[in-house]
Amino acid sequence: MNRNIETFLGCDNEYEESKIVIFGAPFDSTTSFRPGTRFASKTMRGDSFGVETYSPYQDRDLEDYFIFDGGDLEIPFGNTERALGQIEEMTAEILEDGKIPGMIGGEHLVTLGAVRAAVSKYPDLHIIHFDAHSDLRDDYLGEKLSHATVMHRCHDLVGDGKIFQFGIRSGDRSEFVWGKEHVTTQKFNFAGLEQVVESLKGKPVYFTIDLDVLDPSVFPGTGTPEAGGVTFMELLGAILKVSRLNIVGFDVNELSPVYDASGASTAVACKVLRELILAISK
Amino acid sequence: MNRNIETFLGCDNEYEESKIVIFGAPFDSTTSFRPGTRFASKTMRGDSFGVETYSPYQDRDLEDYFIFDGGDLEIPFGNTERALGQIEEMTAEILEDGKIPGMIGGEHLVTLGAVRAAVSKYPDLHIIHFDAHSDLRDDYLGEKLSHATVMHRCHDLVGDGKIFQFGIRSGDRSEFVWGKEHVTTQKFNFAGLEQVVESLKGKPVYFTIDLDVLDPSVFPGTGTPEAGGVTFMELLGAILKVSRLNIVGFDVNELSPVYDASGASTAVACKVLRELILAISK
Amino acid sequence: MNRNIETFLGCDNEYEESKIVIFGAPFDSTTSFRPGTRFASKTMRGDSFGVETYSPYQDRDLEDYFIFDGGDLEIPFGNTERALGQIEEMTAEILEDGKIPGMIGGEHLVTLGAVRAAVSKYPDLHIIHFDAHSDLRDDYLGEKLSHATVMHRCHDLVGDGKIFQFGIRSGDRSEFVWGKEHVTTQKFNFAGLEQVVESLKGKPVYFTIDLDVLDPSVFPGTGTPEAGGVTFMELLGAILKVSRLNIVGFDVNELSPVYDASGASTAVACKVLRELILAISK
Amino acid sequence: MNRNIETFLGCDNEYEESKIVIFGAPFDSTTSFRPGTRFASKTMRGDSFGVETYSPYQDRDLEDYFIFDGGDLEIPFGNTERALGQIEEMTAEILEDGKIPGMIGGEHLVTLGAVRAAVSKYPDLHIIHFDAHSDLRDDYLGEKLSHATVMHRCHDLVGDGKIFQFGIRSGDRSEFVWGKEHVTTQKFNFAGLEQVVESLKGKPVYFTIDLDVLDPSVFPGTGTPEAGGVTFMELLGAILKVSRLNIVGFDVNELSPVYDASGASTAVACKVLRELILAISK
Amino acid sequence: MNRNIETFLGCDNEYEESKIVIFGAPFDSTTSFRPGTRFASKTMRGDSFGVETYSPYQDRDLEDYFIFDGGDLEIPFGNTERALGQIEEMTAEILEDGKIPGMIGGEHLVTLGAVRAAVSKYPDLHIIHFDAHSDLRDDYLGEKLSHATVMHRCHDLVGDGKIFQFGIRSGDRSEFVWGKEHVTTQKFNFAGLEQVVESLKGKPVYFTIDLDVLDPSVFPGTGTPEAGGVTFMELLGAILKVSRLNIVGFDVNELSPVYDASGASTAVACKVLRELILAISK
Amino acid sequence: MNRNIETFLGCDNEYEESKIVIFGAPFDSTTSFRPGTRFASKTMRGDSFGVETYSPYQDRDLEDYFIFDGGDLEIPFGNTERALGQIEEMTAEILEDGKIPGMIGGEHLVTLGAVRAAVSKYPDLHIIHFDAHSDLRDDYLGEKLSHATVMHRCHDLVGDGKIFQFGIRSGDRSEFVWGKEHVTTQKFNFAGLEQVVESLKGKPVYFTIDLDVLDPSVFPGTGTPEAGGVTFMELLGAILKVSRLNIVGFDVNELSPVYDASGASTAVACKVLRELILAISK
């Protein structure tokens, strides 16, 4: 008899044979409104039982690919820098082994840890960023490390013209003003994504999806629901486009299961991750 | 003084005078993920208090038609075959009396009981099936009778070319492969429904609506929410089309009220049933 | 040190300097199905912490305008006429001071109190009414004052041809019949709004938004969810149109926070109010 | 086939043959904090499916007694006096027919309607009152008719020395001061109940149980939970004592199902009502 | 890197070295009222993260003992006999290996599968049964296999005088009547447990705890909450007494996490299991 | 008209005239299991509307005392040391002005900030600590500042023999071992409190109540519910004893409203704070 193994939907291969490596980063210490994203990865593993491994959208099946789920990092709460260090270390190890890291947040700040590792291996790293919020503040109540500053911190690492945001519909005015000079922002939807994808052909790309880019009707289980988001089918279409690029790492984040007792938010998060893995696996 | 009578919205006529007969089949014993559909019919009766009898979509009123609500079958839990027997018997009796049975599930397997009765009276029975899931497995963990196999079991009864599925967006790959040979499946939406309706003119049709064909944003109160579904207006349009056919029986199923504390899922289920009854009554 | 002041998002100016005055009318005594709208204004103030003051839709910021939030009226429950009197008095005072009253309901009957005050100052008052329900009954179970009769009561004050309804998708047949003679009703959506706005240029307009005009997927937190509603973006577009008129008073109503534990309904209510205030402030 | 009859647990006899008559008074318009008790009677009928008819405490079975459930009064919301009139009329009719009325509230004010009818038939009426709140205010925000004034209003009808309160642990100081002169109040528990019962032998007694006399751990599903209440076993013991008296009418009130999603509050309310009916039936 | 292992609190030893073997039986197909116990074992594993391995009650620590958690059986829903077969087989294998099986239900019928295996190895098996419900029906709506008949079925295997029930406070009258002849029933509490334990010294004992023996205030997360139960401290005291016996197998069952969103029911279930394991391990 | 002021129940005096100063510390960044205590103070202010100012236990009324509520600190999330600095500063200012600070947490670590200020003014500070958890770890996953280490950190400041814990029923074994040498711990209940109070007469005492000392049946709305706690009446009795001492500061913490949708946890927290303020005010 074997001990009980719990992995995300069909991601039950061995590390060595896998091309994509999933892990959870259950961190939400800088969340400014409603915390709870630390439970996203565990809940997605559990509820993925109700999701099929086969995608009728892509006619592909997770069971045909080699994917490893390494479980969750054991992150101490209340020490932001140390949490980012753990994420960076894990991501670096996966990259070093020639695999693609796929992180399940946690709040959006976890992306910074992964991007630190990715930019270290790929100095020309570009970032495609789907989100409701621009996350471009330079600080939040004086803190440089925050889910509200994460893209500004990523910009510190990759520089001007490397970050492409889509679906943005919330932020401080100053974020939009600063953003105009330093990043490419498409408000509300995915218009222009095709061209961005064309222009990034061959470049190393980190792909971060804050699931609150989805409309709160589809995805209420998040800390800061923002009306006016995209549908699942729009997000799926955009993911399929981005996946044509050289994705060197990715994450999905900001699911906070406790705020959606129906489980529909967790289910759509699972389905987004399934489609993302399948699209990247081809 | 009279004892307390509770019927679905406006369905308070006597059996003899009614053309449509509603009843509940509170069965969910084969549900593989989250059970709870057994409470659908009771909750719909209670919450239909908040729904109008008049439809501004069809400019018709339930109060102008004769509909009977016979309450719920008393189904023993844990004995699938016996439950199906009760449903078959009830449906057969209604059909025998020249009325149209309209069942409120329960999980989707309840449809099998009703189809058994319907095919016995109408050997040329056709089935129109709205659903997120194809339900075409031959068995589920070895069980032939399951909410995941119900359409395969119906196919055992009606044969090739008689089942028309719409809105399907989830299943095992093998279901889609098998389906191609034996049933007509429209993935994701209602494209082609008009032609199917044309081709079925005059035939006896059983109409089964798994309410999870609706997007989980509209209908989160179900066992297995599947992102990417249809809107209420799309479903309504499709119902109006199908109702031009010779509907000999119908059901709505898979509402699981406990998973939607807002009551919106129950409310939309009530409205779907109201529109369906009105459309068929004309 | 100062006592704790809680206002709706950025509405923290002094009364004297403000052009728009927000207040809550926590009344829901005539609600026929599920009560709870009395908690809307308090919950919106609390949760507006998670909403930005800046609108990327209008490129305007609440911090650039002078708006006062006077808190909630202290309404006794169970005495409808007295509650309406308090609302009328508050509205009249604000109007007298040359400011625009913006009320947060409460159930929809609160609108009657405000309209009484508004029509007294502006005898030629017109009303633009967004809602799922026509609210045109003459009485409800014998009661003349009810959330289901509020537009009929407003009609008593303003007369024929002054009320313009949009998004209506529920009601008694008699309401629609009566409505045809006395008010202008656009069912289901905002078609024709542009022309109505054109025709009302220069007239004093009271603008009442029953938030259940939104689809329940977007706004499940309400007493009587009605499938088939508008999206947030459609509502926003319609608000921007209406705001070109001479709005002399407005309200948003029928948020019932307890029915949406995800907080998404409260969040969208906050965003609707933010956009409405910004649009009117220009 | 018969239309669907829904009664409280085993209370499915005909009116004529019954000694006890149950009915619901779904009224909560004067509730000052959290409304929702209007759904108590419907929810208790539905969930009584999960409760046995047999009491191992009393070794009696509801099936051995004749009890009728007349369903709910159709009460218009927002008109307190009219609602009380309906309750009084119903109660009077039952009393006139020589039966014992057993009302399911609703908020506590419903008791006033029943007491009006009871005192009219029994001028020497005494009242035993279990509650967390003294309900002795003379008015609440200027209103004479309120759930917070109901026992003061009952005192208007029965006079000094006729009301006996137990379990009281919340109120305005003035209520306790006034109470000392006019009613008998046992704070926190049932101490002294035995003597009160002795002293009331042979008198006509109306018995009203505000279920929030129970500790909120046992009964969280109520508008205003007050820590420090009694256990179910303490309440049961007290009910058995009171039932030795000449109970001419009774009610249980203040269950608000929406505030307890676990259903435990509804279940204990059902069990209290079962024990109360059985105790009185002997 | 290793795949993600999830075990109940501290039960992460290898099978071979372990004395106690935990496994989940996620079956609830015969539940007559509210299903959902199938999620108990998964939820307990996840939430045991918030529970300490050390017991200050017993001054013992799970980390000092060898316990294995084998995960959940993969049970097909809707086939009761087959589910029982899987449970029996698993239990038999553990018993054969000289270990103590500790099952997490599921509904109470799962006990029958385990008792079948236990009685086969220990023909003189006695059963100690803590529960709110007597579970002594001979059939439920015609079904012999049901959570309401499980102790009658166990009696079929062990015979008269071998079953000792405590805490029973709900059942059909006939169950109590039948029980008097065949089993020992202590209603409401644990009175007499000391003597029973004395009398069973040296005998093989199967110990089944239906967690609804706890008061619903402590444990609302169950299908059929029954007011009037025991406290956690009373249950703990009783467990410590029973654990002095020769326990050859045990189970805890009837946690239904979805009915207690606070998580307190799951937490107390974890703590009961921790104390039970520690008490048996000594 | 005045801007909307929201204070805790009756605490609406001016700062200068007040003897007790309430403020909120909405910090929960080091919570290891379920976060959410940051919303405690806001929710308590809002829900205190449903609580009376008068205590029938003490026959005192909050309206007779001068208490100021300064609202919440604006704490940045993710920077533990800075958060503690803000709390310390606020507490120091209140102490300097000769008033008693009464903090509403937040997680338990907030106590450290207040104790830093208190020990600075009162070097002989003693601490009375009610809690389910001993909070005596030296570090948690390497972090010195954590809700699980707060009492160890307080011990760093006050030294051996100054901390008196009651109600403790959870912790790591090493915490209990360490505790024996350095603090006084009463497990499970308040035994010995009378003597401790006697021995501390005249000393400056900081009083910290982790509300999870209450049984989860009474107080499920907390991050880590621990079965086996005290009742409200036991806690009230203990508070009345402690309040005979020279309390120089106090806090109540660990209410996490989102985990108790019934509101009963918030209500009992309000009542505990009311009784505590009244007891200290005498």
PDB file of N, CA and C in Angstrom, chain F residues 5 9 22 67 102 108 138 140 148 212 272:
ATOM      1  N   ILE F   5     -20.213  58.851  11.181  1.00  0.00           N
ATOM      2  CA  ILE F   5     -19.304  58.338  12.197  1.00  0.00           C
ATOM      3  C   ILE F   5     -19.749  56.940  12.612  1.00  0.00           C
ATOM      4  N   LEU F   9     -20.271  50.129  19.565  1.00  0.00           N
ATOM      5  CA  LEU F   9     -21.386  50.263  20.509  1.00  0.00           C
ATOM      6  C   LEU F   9     -21.203  51.287  21.639  1.00  0.00           C
ATOM      7  N   ILE F  22     -10.569  52.773  22.532  1.00  0.00           N
ATOM      8  CA  ILE F  22     -10.645  51.587  21.667  1.00  0.00           C
ATOM      9  C   ILE F  22     -10.013  51.899  20.308  1.00  0.00           C
ATOM     10  N   ILE F  67     -15.993  56.573  26.677  1.00  0.00           N
ATOM     11  CA  ILE F  67     -15.122  55.697  25.896  1.00  0.00           C
ATOM     12  C   ILE F  67     -15.024  56.267  24.479  1.00  0.00           C
ATOM     13  N   GLY F 102      -7.529  49.874  24.552  1.00  0.00           N
ATOM     14  CA  GLY F 102      -8.259  48.623  24.347  1.00  0.00           C
ATOM     15  C   GLY F 102      -8.254  48.298  22.859  1.00  0.00           C
ATOM     16  N   HIS F 108      -3.284  37.376  16.948  1.00  0.00           N
ATOM     17  CA  HIS F 108      -2.779  37.581  18.300  1.00  0.00           C
ATOM     18  C   HIS F 108      -1.432  38.303  18.335  1.00  0.00           C
ATOM     19  N   ASP F 138       9.163  29.454  20.057  1.00  0.00           N
ATOM     20  CA  ASP F 138      10.211  30.463  19.934  1.00  0.00           C
ATOM     21  C   ASP F 138      10.274  30.982  18.499  1.00  0.00           C
ATOM     22  N   TYR F 140       8.280  30.142  14.384  1.00  0.00           N
ATOM     23  CA  TYR F 140       7.349  29.338  13.607  1.00  0.00           C
ATOM     24  C   TYR F 140       7.880  29.295  12.183  1.00  0.00           C
ATOM     25  N   ALA F 148       1.947  32.527  16.550  1.00  0.00           N
ATOM     26  CA  ALA F 148       2.232  31.319  17.336  1.00  0.00           C
ATOM     27  C   ALA F 148       3.383  31.519  18.320  1.00  0.00           C
ATOM     28  N   ASP F 212     -10.608  32.702  20.857  1.00  0.00           N
ATOM     29  CA  ASP F 212     -10.764  31.268  20.612  1.00  0.00           C
ATOM     30  C   ASP F 212     -10.621  30.466  21.905  1.00  0.00           C
ATOM     31  N   VAL F 272     -18.461  40.313  24.654  1.00  0.00           N
ATOM     32  CA  VAL F 272     -17.270  40.179  25.491  1.00  0.00           C
ATOM     33  C   VAL F 272     -16.620  41.554  25.666  1.00  0.00           C
TER      34      VAL F 272
END
